[in-house]
Amino acid sequence: GAVVSQHPSWVICKSGTSVKIECRSLDFQATTMFWYRQFPKQSLMLMATSNEGSKATYEQGVEKDKFLINHASLTLSTLTVTSAHPEDSSFYICSATDRVASYEQYFGPGTRLTVT
Amino acid sequence: QQQVKQSPQSLIVQKGGISIINCAYENTAFDYFPWYQQFPGKGPALLIAIRPDVSEKKEGRFTISFNKSAKQFSLHIMDSQPGDSATYFCAASIGGYALNFGKGTSLLVTP
């Protein structure tokens, strides 16, 4: 299957600072990328959908000014958590798909964010 | 509102046995049904997927059975191994857009 990478794999930051997470599709062009959040022993919760060159579409209840998403190219999307607080601590996972070619969606390894 | 309902929440199977996980959906517009395997601290990995024009798909030890009229689909893991111990998620989407996930099934395969 296709490979999606995320960087960093884990990050610790202080409350009030911002953190940027990168998601890259390594061997295919991702027309659409998704960002999910997962709490321990729970399912994945969709945060937003981004298409290359377009503004992201956020799910209800997700603050777009807090979770900034940029999909600047067909292989890179970034999620910036601004003014992070302890309640933002979570496992953030991106996924990517080339919807033109298939419906298959491939996930990155995830980023563990801890806000102290 | 959970659009995809998954059961059981947890499952214990002996090595060599068959693991069966079930999912049900309501939205008949769904046209893509994947299953993912997730190990602790890792991202989900695509196992197998099916489209509604097919009633069954097999890849190695993994089989999806799909019942369009009942709006149900299931994952069968044949000859289950301890290495299969993980959390399994079913999902559904429309046109390859955002996945609607089930709540997950924690599978433990005992030696």
JSON list of C-alpha atoms in Angstrom, two decimals:
[
{"chain": "A", "resi": 1, "resn": "GLY", "atom": "CA", "xyz": [0.00, 0.00, 0.00]},
{"chain": "A", "resi": 2, "resn": "ALA", "atom": "CA", "xyz": [0.88, 3.64, -0.25]},
{"chain": "A", "resi": 3, "resn": "VAL", "atom": "CA", "xyz": [3.00, 5.31, 2.42]},
{"chain": "A", "resi": 4, "resn": "VAL", "atom": "CA", "xyz": [2.07, 8.36, 4.48]},
{"chain": "A", "resi": 5, "resn": "SER", "atom": "CA", "xyz": [4.52, 9.87, 6.93]},
{"chain": "A", "resi": 6, "resn": "GLN", "atom": "CA", "xyz": [4.00, 12.27, 9.81]},
{"chain": "A", "resi": 7, "resn": "HIS", "atom": "CA", "xyz": [6.46, 14.46, 11.62]},
{"chain": "A", "resi": 8, "resn": "PRO", "atom": "CA", "xyz": [7.07, 14.68, 14.46]},
{"chain": "A", "resi": 9, "resn": "SER", "atom": "CA", "xyz": [5.98, 11.35, 15.91]},
{"chain": "A", "resi": 10, "resn": "TRP", "atom": "CA", "xyz": [5.68, 12.91, 19.32]},
{"chain": "A", "resi": 11, "resn": "VAL", "atom": "CA", "xyz": [5.98, 16.41, 20.70]},
{"chain": "A", "resi": 12, "resn": "ILE", "atom": "CA", "xyz": [5.77, 18.04, 24.11]},
{"chain": "A", "resi": 13, "resn": "CYS", "atom": "CA", "xyz": [5.03, 21.73, 24.27]},
{"chain": "A", "resi": 14, "resn": "LYS", "atom": "CA", "xyz": [4.15, 24.30, 26.88]},
{"chain": "A", "resi": 15, "resn": "SER", "atom": "CA", "xyz": [0.69, 25.74, 27.25]},
{"chain": "A", "resi": 16, "resn": "GLY", "atom": "CA", "xyz": [0.20, 28.79, 25.04]},
{"chain": "A", "resi": 17, "resn": "THR", "atom": "CA", "xyz": [2.68, 27.80, 22.35]},
{"chain": "A", "resi": 18, "resn": "SER", "atom": "CA", "xyz": [1.94, 26.57, 18.83]},
{"chain": "A", "resi": 19, "resn": "VAL", "atom": "CA", "xyz": [2.86, 23.24, 17.31]},
{"chain": "A", "resi": 20, "resn": "LYS", "atom": "CA", "xyz": [3.03, 22.26, 13.64]},
{"chain": "A", "resi": 21, "resn": "ILE", "atom": "CA", "xyz": [2.51, 18.68, 12.46]},
{"chain": "A", "resi": 22, "resn": "GLU", "atom": "CA", "xyz": [3.42, 17.64, 8.93]},
{"chain": "A", "resi": 23, "resn": "CYS", "atom": "CA", "xyz": [1.76, 14.94, 6.89]},
{"chain": "A", "resi": 24, "resn": "ARG", "atom": "CA", "xyz": [3.33, 13.73, 3.66]},
{"chain": "A", "resi": 25, "resn": "SER", "atom": "CA", "xyz": [2.27, 11.22, 1.04]},
{"chain": "A", "resi": 26, "resn": "LEU", "atom": "CA", "xyz": [5.57, 9.64, -0.01]},
{"chain": "A", "resi": 27, "resn": "ASP", "atom": "CA", "xyz": [4.75, 7.67, -3.13]},
{"chain": "A", "resi": 28, "resn": "PHE", "atom": "CA", "xyz": [1.52, 9.09, -4.48]},
{"chain": "A", "resi": 29, "resn": "GLN", "atom": "CA", "xyz": [-0.18, 12.41, -5.02]},
{"chain": "A", "resi": 30, "resn": "ALA", "atom": "CA", "xyz": [-2.88, 13.04, -2.46]},
{"chain": "A", "resi": 31, "resn": "THR", "atom": "CA", "xyz": [-5.76, 15.02, -3.85]},
{"chain": "A", "resi": 32, "resn": "THR", "atom": "CA", "xyz": [-7.39, 14.97, -0.44]},
{"chain": "A", "resi": 33, "resn": "MET", "atom": "CA", "xyz": [-5.97, 14.74, 3.07]},
{"chain": "A", "resi": 34, "resn": "PHE", "atom": "CA", "xyz": [-7.85, 14.29, 6.30]},
{"chain": "A", "resi": 35, "resn": "TRP", "atom": "CA", "xyz": [-6.94, 15.05, 9.89]},
{"chain": "A", "resi": 36, "resn": "TYR", "atom": "CA", "xyz": [-8.24, 12.92, 12.73]},
{"chain": "A", "resi": 37, "resn": "ARG", "atom": "CA", "xyz": [-7.95, 13.04, 16.47]},
{"chain": "A", "resi": 38, "resn": "GLN", "atom": "CA", "xyz": [-8.00, 9.94, 18.65]},
{"chain": "A", "resi": 39, "resn": "PHE", "atom": "CA", "xyz": [-8.34, 9.71, 22.41]},
{"chain": "A", "resi": 40, "resn": "PRO", "atom": "CA", "xyz": [-7.12, 6.60, 24.28]},
{"chain": "A", "resi": 41, "resn": "LYS", "atom": "CA", "xyz": [-9.19, 3.51, 23.56]},
{"chain": "A", "resi": 42, "resn": "GLN", "atom": "CA", "xyz": [-11.56, 5.48, 21.36]},
{"chain": "A", "resi": 43, "resn": "SER", "atom": "CA", "xyz": [-12.30, 5.67, 17.68]},
{"chain": "A", "resi": 44, "resn": "LEU", "atom": "CA", "xyz": [-10.97, 8.24, 15.27]},
{"chain": "A", "resi": 45, "resn": "MET", "atom": "CA", "xyz": [-12.75, 11.56, 15.14]},
{"chain": "A", "resi": 46, "resn": "LEU", "atom": "CA", "xyz": [-12.55, 13.52, 11.91]},
{"chain": "A", "resi": 47, "resn": "MET", "atom": "CA", "xyz": [-11.37, 17.08, 12.43]},
{"chain": "A", "resi": 48, "resn": "ALA", "atom": "CA", "xyz": [-11.11, 18.44, 8.91]},
{"chain": "A", "resi": 49, "resn": "THR", "atom": "CA", "xyz": [-10.79, 17.65, 5.24]},
{"chain": "A", "resi": 50, "resn": "SER", "atom": "CA", "xyz": [-8.37, 19.45, 2.97]},
{"chain": "A", "resi": 51, "resn": "ASN", "atom": "CA", "xyz": [-8.02, 19.45, -0.78]},
{"chain": "A", "resi": 52, "resn": "GLU", "atom": "CA", "xyz": [-4.85, 20.64, -2.42]},
{"chain": "A", "resi": 53, "resn": "GLY", "atom": "CA", "xyz": [-4.97, 24.36, -3.03]},
{"chain": "A", "resi": 54, "resn": "SER", "atom": "CA", "xyz": [-8.28, 24.86, -1.23]},
{"chain": "A", "resi": 55, "resn": "LYS", "atom": "CA", "xyz": [-9.31, 25.92, 2.23]},
{"chain": "A", "resi": 56, "resn": "ALA", "atom": "CA", "xyz": [-9.91, 23.10, 4.66]},
{"chain": "A", "resi": 57, "resn": "THR", "atom": "CA", "xyz": [-13.42, 22.06, 5.61]},
{"chain": "A", "resi": 58, "resn": "TYR", "atom": "CA", "xyz": [-13.79, 21.65, 9.36]},
{"chain": "A", "resi": 59, "resn": "GLU", "atom": "CA", "xyz": [-16.17, 19.35, 11.17]},
{"chain": "A", "resi": 60, "resn": "GLN", "atom": "CA", "xyz": [-18.75, 20.82, 13.50]},
{"chain": "A", "resi": 61, "resn": "GLY", "atom": "CA", "xyz": [-17.25, 21.71, 16.83]},
{"chain": "A", "resi": 62, "resn": "VAL", "atom": "CA", "xyz": [-13.66, 21.97, 15.58]},
{"chain": "A", "resi": 63, "resn": "GLU", "atom": "CA", "xyz": [-12.25, 25.48, 15.95]},
{"chain": "A", "resi": 64, "resn": "LYS", "atom": "CA", "xyz": [-10.69, 26.45, 12.64]},
{"chain": "A", "resi": 65, "resn": "ASP", "atom": "CA", "xyz": [-8.71, 29.30, 14.21]},
{"chain": "A", "resi": 66, "resn": "LYS", "atom": "CA", "xyz": [-7.17, 26.90, 16.69]},
{"chain": "A", "resi": 67, "resn": "PHE", "atom": "CA", "xyz": [-6.41, 24.06, 14.30]},
{"chain": "A", "resi": 68, "resn": "LEU", "atom": "CA", "xyz": [-4.93, 25.63, 11.18]},
{"chain": "A", "resi": 69, "resn": "ILE", "atom": "CA", "xyz": [-4.68, 23.32, 8.20]},
{"chain": "A", "resi": 70, "resn": "ASN", "atom": "CA", "xyz": [-2.72, 23.99, 5.04]},
{"chain": "A", "resi": 71, "resn": "HIS", "atom": "CA", "xyz": [-2.58, 21.68, 2.04]},
{"chain": "A", "resi": 72, "resn": "ALA", "atom": "CA", "xyz": [-0.01, 23.48, -0.05]},
{"chain": "A", "resi": 73, "resn": "SER", "atom": "CA", "xyz": [0.92, 20.67, -2.41]},
{"chain": "A", "resi": 74, "resn": "LEU", "atom": "CA", "xyz": [-0.26, 17.26, -3.54]},
{"chain": "A", "resi": 75, "resn": "THR", "atom": "CA", "xyz": [2.12, 15.60, -1.08]},
{"chain": "A", "resi": 76, "resn": "LEU", "atom": "CA", "xyz": [2.06, 17.82, 1.99]},
{"chain": "A", "resi": 77, "resn": "SER", "atom": "CA", "xyz": [-0.52, 18.96, 4.51]},
{"chain": "A", "resi": 78, "resn": "THR", "atom": "CA", "xyz": [0.19, 20.63, 7.82]},
{"chain": "A", "resi": 79, "resn": "LEU", "atom": "CA", "xyz": [-1.82, 20.98, 11.01]},
{"chain": "A", "resi": 80, "resn": "THR", "atom": "CA", "xyz": [-0.88, 23.78, 13.37]},
{"chain": "A", "resi": 81, "resn": "VAL", "atom": "CA", "xyz": [-2.30, 23.70, 16.86]},
{"chain": "A", "resi": 82, "resn": "THR", "atom": "CA", "xyz": [-2.25, 27.33, 17.98]},
{"chain": "A", "resi": 83, "resn": "SER", "atom": "CA", "xyz": [-2.10, 28.48, 21.59]},
{"chain": "A", "resi": 84, "resn": "ALA", "atom": "CA", "xyz": [-2.13, 24.88, 22.75]},
{"chain": "A", "resi": 85, "resn": "HIS", "atom": "CA", "xyz": [-3.70, 23.93, 26.07]},
{"chain": "A", "resi": 86, "resn": "PRO", "atom": "CA", "xyz": [-3.55, 20.68, 28.04]},
{"chain": "A", "resi": 87, "resn": "GLU", "atom": "CA", "xyz": [-6.95, 19.64, 26.70]},
{"chain": "A", "resi": 88, "resn": "ASP", "atom": "CA", "xyz": [-5.43, 19.62, 23.20]},
{"chain": "A", "resi": 89, "resn": "SER", "atom": "CA", "xyz": [-3.20, 16.74, 24.25]},
{"chain": "A", "resi": 90, "resn": "SER", "atom": "CA", "xyz": [-4.13, 13.84, 22.01]},
{"chain": "A", "resi": 91, "resn": "PHE", "atom": "CA", "xyz": [-3.05, 11.53, 19.20]},
{"chain": "A", "resi": 92, "resn": "TYR", "atom": "CA", "xyz": [-3.36, 13.30, 15.85]},
{"chain": "A", "resi": 93, "resn": "ILE", "atom": "CA", "xyz": [-3.44, 11.19, 12.71]},
{"chain": "A", "resi": 94, "resn": "CYS", "atom": "CA", "xyz": [-3.57, 12.25, 9.10]},
{"chain": "A", "resi": 95, "resn": "SER", "atom": "CA", "xyz": [-4.71, 10.26, 6.12]},
{"chain": "A", "resi": 96, "resn": "ALA", "atom": "CA", "xyz": [-4.35, 10.76, 2.41]},
{"chain": "A", "resi": 97, "resn": "THR", "atom": "CA", "xyz": [-6.10, 9.59, -0.68]},
{"chain": "A", "resi": 98, "resn": "ASP", "atom": "CA", "xyz": [-5.92, 10.03, -4.40]},
{"chain": "A", "resi": 99, "resn": "ARG", "atom": "CA", "xyz": [-9.64, 10.00, -4.96]},
{"chain": "A", "resi": 100, "resn": "VAL", "atom": "CA", "xyz": [-9.22, 10.21, -8.70]},
{"chain": "A", "resi": 101, "resn": "ALA", "atom": "CA", "xyz": [-7.43, 6.85, -8.72]},
{"chain": "A", "resi": 102, "resn": "SER", "atom": "CA", "xyz": [-9.26, 4.99, -5.93]},
{"chain": "A", "resi": 103, "resn": "TYR", "atom": "CA", "xyz": [-11.14, 5.37, -2.69]},
{"chain": "A", "resi": 104, "resn": "GLU", "atom": "CA", "xyz": [-8.34, 3.86, -0.63]},
{"chain": "A", "resi": 105, "resn": "GLN", "atom": "CA", "xyz": [-7.28, 6.06, 2.24]},
{"chain": "A", "resi": 106, "resn": "TYR", "atom": "CA", "xyz": [-3.89, 5.60, 3.86]},
{"chain": "A", "resi": 107, "resn": "PHE", "atom": "CA", "xyz": [-3.01, 6.75, 7.35]},
{"chain": "A", "resi": 108, "resn": "GLY", "atom": "CA", "xyz": [0.15, 8.18, 8.78]},
{"chain": "A", "resi": 109, "resn": "PRO", "atom": "CA", "xyz": [1.73, 6.77, 11.94]},
{"chain": "A", "resi": 110, "resn": "GLY", "atom": "CA", "xyz": [0.26, 9.52, 14.10]},
{"chain": "A", "resi": 111, "resn": "THR", "atom": "CA", "xyz": [1.66, 12.29, 16.27]},
{"chain": "A", "resi": 112, "resn": "ARG", "atom": "CA", "xyz": [1.38, 12.20, 20.04]},
{"chain": "A", "resi": 113, "resn": "LEU", "atom": "CA", "xyz": [0.95, 15.75, 21.36]},
{"chain": "A", "resi": 114, "resn": "THR", "atom": "CA", "xyz": [1.38, 16.48, 25.05]},
{"chain": "A", "resi": 115, "resn": "VAL", "atom": "CA", "xyz": [0.75, 20.01, 26.28]},
{"chain": "A", "resi": 116, "resn": "THR", "atom": "CA", "xyz": [2.13, 20.79, 29.72]},
{"chain": "B", "resi": 1, "resn": "GLN", "atom": "CA", "xyz": [-24.49, 10.27, 15.75]},
{"chain": "B", "resi": 2, "resn": "GLN", "atom": "CA", "xyz": [-22.64, 7.06, 15.06]},
{"chain": "B", "resi": 3, "resn": "GLN", "atom": "CA", "xyz": [-23.27, 6.25, 11.42]},
{"chain": "B", "resi": 4, "resn": "VAL", "atom": "CA", "xyz": [-21.50, 2.91, 11.59]},
{"chain": "B", "resi": 5, "resn": "LYS", "atom": "CA", "xyz": [-22.20, 0.56, 14.48]},
{"chain": "B", "resi": 6, "resn": "GLN", "atom": "CA", "xyz": [-19.58, -2.05, 15.30]},
{"chain": "B", "resi": 7, "resn": "SER", "atom": "CA", "xyz": [-19.73, -5.12, 17.50]},
{"chain": "B", "resi": 8, "resn": "PRO", "atom": "CA", "xyz": [-18.45, -6.69, 19.62]},
{"chain": "B", "resi": 9, "resn": "GLN", "atom": "CA", "xyz": [-16.46, -4.12, 21.56]},
{"chain": "B", "resi": 10, "resn": "SER", "atom": "CA", "xyz": [-13.93, -6.79, 22.52]},
{"chain": "B", "resi": 11, "resn": "LEU", "atom": "CA", "xyz": [-13.22, -10.32, 21.39]},
{"chain": "B", "resi": 12, "resn": "ILE", "atom": "CA", "xyz": [-11.05, -13.14, 22.67]},
{"chain": "B", "resi": 13, "resn": "VAL", "atom": "CA", "xyz": [-10.22, -15.96, 20.25]},
{"chain": "B", "resi": 14, "resn": "GLN", "atom": "CA", "xyz": [-7.91, -18.92, 20.58]},
{"chain": "B", "resi": 15, "resn": "LYS", "atom": "CA", "xyz": [-5.02, -19.30, 18.19]},
{"chain": "B", "resi": 16, "resn": "GLY", "atom": "CA", "xyz": [-6.19, -20.97, 15.01]},
{"chain": "B", "resi": 17, "resn": "GLY", "atom": "CA", "xyz": [-9.79, -19.90, 15.51]},
{"chain": "B", "resi": 18, "resn": "ILE", "atom": "CA", "xyz": [-11.97, -17.57, 13.45]},
{"chain": "B", "resi": 19, "resn": "SER", "atom": "CA", "xyz": [-12.45, -13.99, 14.55]},
{"chain": "B", "resi": 20, "resn": "ILE", "atom": "CA", "xyz": [-15.66, -12.32, 13.40]},
{"chain": "B", "resi": 21, "resn": "ILE", "atom": "CA", "xyz": [-16.42, -8.61, 13.72]},
{"chain": "B", "resi": 22, "resn": "ASN", "atom": "CA", "xyz": [-19.68, -7.10, 12.54]},
{"chain": "B", "resi": 23, "resn": "CYS", "atom": "CA", "xyz": [-20.72, -3.67, 11.39]},
{"chain": "B", "resi": 24, "resn": "ALA", "atom": "CA", "xyz": [-24.02, -2.11, 10.42]},
{"chain": "B", "resi": 25, "resn": "TYR", "atom": "CA", "xyz": [-24.84, 1.15, 8.68]},
{"chain": "B", "resi": 26, "resn": "GLU", "atom": "CA", "xyz": [-27.90, 3.19, 7.85]},
{"chain": "B", "resi": 27, "resn": "ASN", "atom": "CA", "xyz": [-26.83, 5.54, 5.09]},
{"chain": "B", "resi": 28, "resn": "THR", "atom": "CA", "xyz": [-27.46, 3.79, 1.79]},
{"chain": "B", "resi": 29, "resn": "ALA", "atom": "CA", "xyz": [-25.29, 6.36, 0.02]},
{"chain": "B", "resi": 30, "resn": "PHE", "atom": "CA", "xyz": [-22.16, 4.74, 1.46]},
{"chain": "B", "resi": 31, "resn": "ASP", "atom": "CA", "xyz": [-20.25, 3.09, -1.36]},
{"chain": "B", "resi": 32, "resn": "TYR", "atom": "CA", "xyz": [-16.92, 2.13, 0.16]},
{"chain": "B", "resi": 33, "resn": "PHE", "atom": "CA", "xyz": [-16.38, -0.08, 3.21]},
{"chain": "B", "resi": 34, "resn": "PRO", "atom": "CA", "xyz": [-12.81, -0.59, 4.49]},
{"chain": "B", "resi": 35, "resn": "TRP", "atom": "CA", "xyz": [-11.45, -2.34, 7.52]},
{"chain": "B", "resi": 36, "resn": "TYR", "atom": "CA", "xyz": [-8.44, -1.03, 9.41]},
{"chain": "B", "resi": 37, "resn": "GLN", "atom": "CA", "xyz": [-6.09, -2.65, 11.91]},
{"chain": "B", "resi": 38, "resn": "GLN", "atom": "CA", "xyz": [-4.47, -0.51, 14.56]},
{"chain": "B", "resi": 39, "resn": "PHE", "atom": "CA", "xyz": [-1.74, -1.40, 17.02]},
{"chain": "B", "resi": 40, "resn": "PRO", "atom": "CA", "xyz": [-1.19, 0.73, 20.15]},
{"chain": "B", "resi": 41, "resn": "GLY", "atom": "CA", "xyz": [0.54, 4.00, 19.39]},
{"chain": "B", "resi": 42, "resn": "LYS", "atom": "CA", "xyz": [0.36, 3.49, 15.62]},
{"chain": "B", "resi": 43, "resn": "GLY", "atom": "CA", "xyz": [-1.82, 4.77, 12.83]},
{"chain": "B", "resi": 44, "resn": "PRO", "atom": "CA", "xyz": [-4.53, 2.53, 11.35]},
{"chain": "B", "resi": 45, "resn": "ALA", "atom": "CA", "xyz": [-3.42, 0.26, 8.53]},
{"chain": "B", "resi": 46, "resn": "LEU", "atom": "CA", "xyz": [-5.78, -0.58, 5.68]},
{"chain": "B", "resi": 47, "resn": "LEU", "atom": "CA", "xyz": [-6.52, -4.31, 5.74]},
{"chain": "B", "resi": 48, "resn": "ILE", "atom": "CA", "xyz": [-9.17, -4.88, 3.14]},
{"chain": "B", "resi": 49, "resn": "ALA", "atom": "CA", "xyz": [-12.03, -2.98, 1.58]},
{"chain": "B", "resi": 50, "resn": "ILE", "atom": "CA", "xyz": [-15.16, -3.70, -0.42]},
{"chain": "B", "resi": 51, "resn": "ARG", "atom": "CA", "xyz": [-17.57, -1.87, -2.69]},
{"chain": "B", "resi": 52, "resn": "PRO", "atom": "CA", "xyz": [-21.33, -2.61, -2.52]},
{"chain": "B", "resi": 53, "resn": "ASP", "atom": "CA", "xyz": [-21.46, -4.37, -5.88]},
{"chain": "B", "resi": 54, "resn": "VAL", "atom": "CA", "xyz": [-19.57, -7.33, -4.40]},
{"chain": "B", "resi": 55, "resn": "SER", "atom": "CA", "xyz": [-20.86, -9.66, -1.66]},
{"chain": "B", "resi": 56, "resn": "GLU", "atom": "CA", "xyz": [-17.53, -11.06, -0.55]},
{"chain": "B", "resi": 57, "resn": "LYS", "atom": "CA", "xyz": [-13.85, -10.27, -0.88]},
{"chain": "B", "resi": 58, "resn": "LYS", "atom": "CA", "xyz": [-10.96, -12.36, 0.36]},
{"chain": "B", "resi": 59, "resn": "GLU", "atom": "CA", "xyz": [-7.33, -11.40, 0.83]},
{"chain": "B", "resi": 60, "resn": "GLY", "atom": "CA", "xyz": [-5.22, -14.04, 2.51]},
{"chain": "B", "resi": 61, "resn": "ARG", "atom": "CA", "xyz": [-6.72, -14.84, 5.91]},
{"chain": "B", "resi": 62, "resn": "PHE", "atom": "CA", "xyz": [-9.02, -11.81, 5.83]},
{"chain": "B", "resi": 63, "resn": "THR", "atom": "CA", "xyz": [-12.50, -11.89, 4.30]},
{"chain": "B", "resi": 64, "resn": "ILE", "atom": "CA", "xyz": [-15.17, -9.22, 4.10]},
{"chain": "B", "resi": 65, "resn": "SER", "atom": "CA", "xyz": [-18.77, -10.36, 3.76]},
{"chain": "B", "resi": 66, "resn": "PHE", "atom": "CA", "xyz": [-21.19, -7.70, 2.59]},
{"chain": "B", "resi": 67, "resn": "ASN", "atom": "CA", "xyz": [-24.98, -7.82, 2.80]},
{"chain": "B", "resi": 68, "resn": "LYS", "atom": "CA", "xyz": [-26.41, -4.82, 0.99]},
{"chain": "B", "resi": 69, "resn": "SER", "atom": "CA", "xyz": [-30.06, -5.54, 1.78]},
{"chain": "B", "resi": 70, "resn": "ALA", "atom": "CA", "xyz": [-29.35, -5.89, 5.50]},
{"chain": "B", "resi": 71, "resn": "LYS", "atom": "CA", "xyz": [-26.89, -2.96, 5.44]},
{"chain": "B", "resi": 72, "resn": "GLN", "atom": "CA", "xyz": [-24.32, -5.05, 7.24]},
{"chain": "B", "resi": 73, "resn": "PHE", "atom": "CA", "xyz": [-20.76, -6.11, 6.62]},
{"chain": "B", "resi": 74, "resn": "SER", "atom": "CA", "xyz": [-18.35, -8.22, 8.57]},
{"chain": "B", "resi": 75, "resn": "LEU", "atom": "CA", "xyz": [-14.68, -9.10, 8.82]},
{"chain": "B", "resi": 76, "resn": "HIS", "atom": "CA", "xyz": [-13.61, -12.70, 9.21]},
{"chain": "B", "resi": 77, "resn": "ILE", "atom": "CA", "xyz": [-10.06, -13.50, 10.25]},
{"chain": "B", "resi": 78, "resn": "MET", "atom": "CA", "xyz": [-9.28, -17.13, 9.57]},
{"chain": "B", "resi": 79, "resn": "ASP", "atom": "CA", "xyz": [-6.61, -19.06, 11.48]},
{"chain": "B", "resi": 80, "resn": "SER", "atom": "CA", "xyz": [-6.25, -16.19, 13.94]},
{"chain": "B", "resi": 81, "resn": "GLN", "atom": "CA", "xyz": [-2.73, -15.67, 15.29]},
{"chain": "B", "resi": 82, "resn": "PRO", "atom": "CA", "xyz": [-1.43, -13.86, 18.40]},
{"chain": "B", "resi": 83, "resn": "GLY", "atom": "CA", "xyz": [0.09, -11.27, 16.05]},
{"chain": "B", "resi": 84, "resn": "ASP", "atom": "CA", "xyz": [-3.45, -10.38, 14.95]},
{"chain": "B", "resi": 85, "resn": "SER", "atom": "CA", "xyz": [-4.14, -9.01, 18.44]},
{"chain": "B", "resi": 86, "resn": "ALA", "atom": "CA", "xyz": [-5.02, -5.38, 17.76]},
{"chain": "B", "resi": 87, "resn": "THR", "atom": "CA", "xyz": [-7.95, -3.01, 17.48]},
{"chain": "B", "resi": 88, "resn": "TYR", "atom": "CA", "xyz": [-10.02, -3.32, 14.32]},
{"chain": "B", "resi": 89, "resn": "PHE", "atom": "CA", "xyz": [-12.15, -0.56, 12.91]},
{"chain": "B", "resi": 90, "resn": "CYS", "atom": "CA", "xyz": [-14.77, -0.79, 10.23]},
{"chain": "B", "resi": 91, "resn": "ALA", "atom": "CA", "xyz": [-15.61, 2.33, 8.28]},
{"chain": "B", "resi": 92, "resn": "ALA", "atom": "CA", "xyz": [-17.76, 3.63, 5.47]},
{"chain": "B", "resi": 93, "resn": "SER", "atom": "CA", "xyz": [-17.54, 6.54, 3.11]},
{"chain": "B", "resi": 94, "resn": "ILE", "atom": "CA", "xyz": [-19.26, 8.16, 0.17]},
{"chain": "B", "resi": 95, "resn": "GLY", "atom": "CA", "xyz": [-17.22, 8.63, -2.93]},
{"chain": "B", "resi": 96, "resn": "GLY", "atom": "CA", "xyz": [-13.90, 8.22, -1.16]},
{"chain": "B", "resi": 97, "resn": "TYR", "atom": "CA", "xyz": [-14.47, 11.17, 1.11]},
{"chain": "B", "resi": 98, "resn": "ALA", "atom": "CA", "xyz": [-14.21, 11.22, 4.90]},
{"chain": "B", "resi": 99, "resn": "LEU", "atom": "CA", "xyz": [-14.45, 7.89, 6.64]},
{"chain": "B", "resi": 100, "resn": "ASN", "atom": "CA", "xyz": [-17.15, 7.23, 9.20]},
{"chain": "B", "resi": 101, "resn": "PHE", "atom": "CA", "xyz": [-15.59, 4.85, 11.69]},
{"chain": "B", "resi": 102, "resn": "GLY", "atom": "CA", "xyz": [-17.13, 2.29, 13.98]},
{"chain": "B", "resi": 103, "resn": "LYS", "atom": "CA", "xyz": [-16.10, 2.41, 17.62]},
{"chain": "B", "resi": 104, "resn": "GLY", "atom": "CA", "xyz": [-13.58, -0.38, 17.21]},
{"chain": "B", "resi": 105, "resn": "THR", "atom": "CA", "xyz": [-13.13, -3.96, 18.38]},
{"chain": "B", "resi": 106, "resn": "SER", "atom": "CA", "xyz": [-10.25, -4.98, 20.58]},
{"chain": "B", "resi": 107, "resn": "LEU", "atom": "CA", "xyz": [-9.16, -8.46, 19.50]},
{"chain": "B", "resi": 108, "resn": "LEU", "atom": "CA", "xyz": [-7.03, -10.68, 21.67]},
{"chain": "B", "resi": 109, "resn": "VAL", "atom": "CA", "xyz": [-5.79, -13.96, 20.24]},
{"chain": "B", "resi": 110, "resn": "THR", "atom": "CA", "xyz": [-4.59, -16.30, 22.96]},
{"chain": "B", "resi": 111, "resn": "PRO", "atom": "CA", "xyz": [-1.77, -18.80, 22.35]}
]
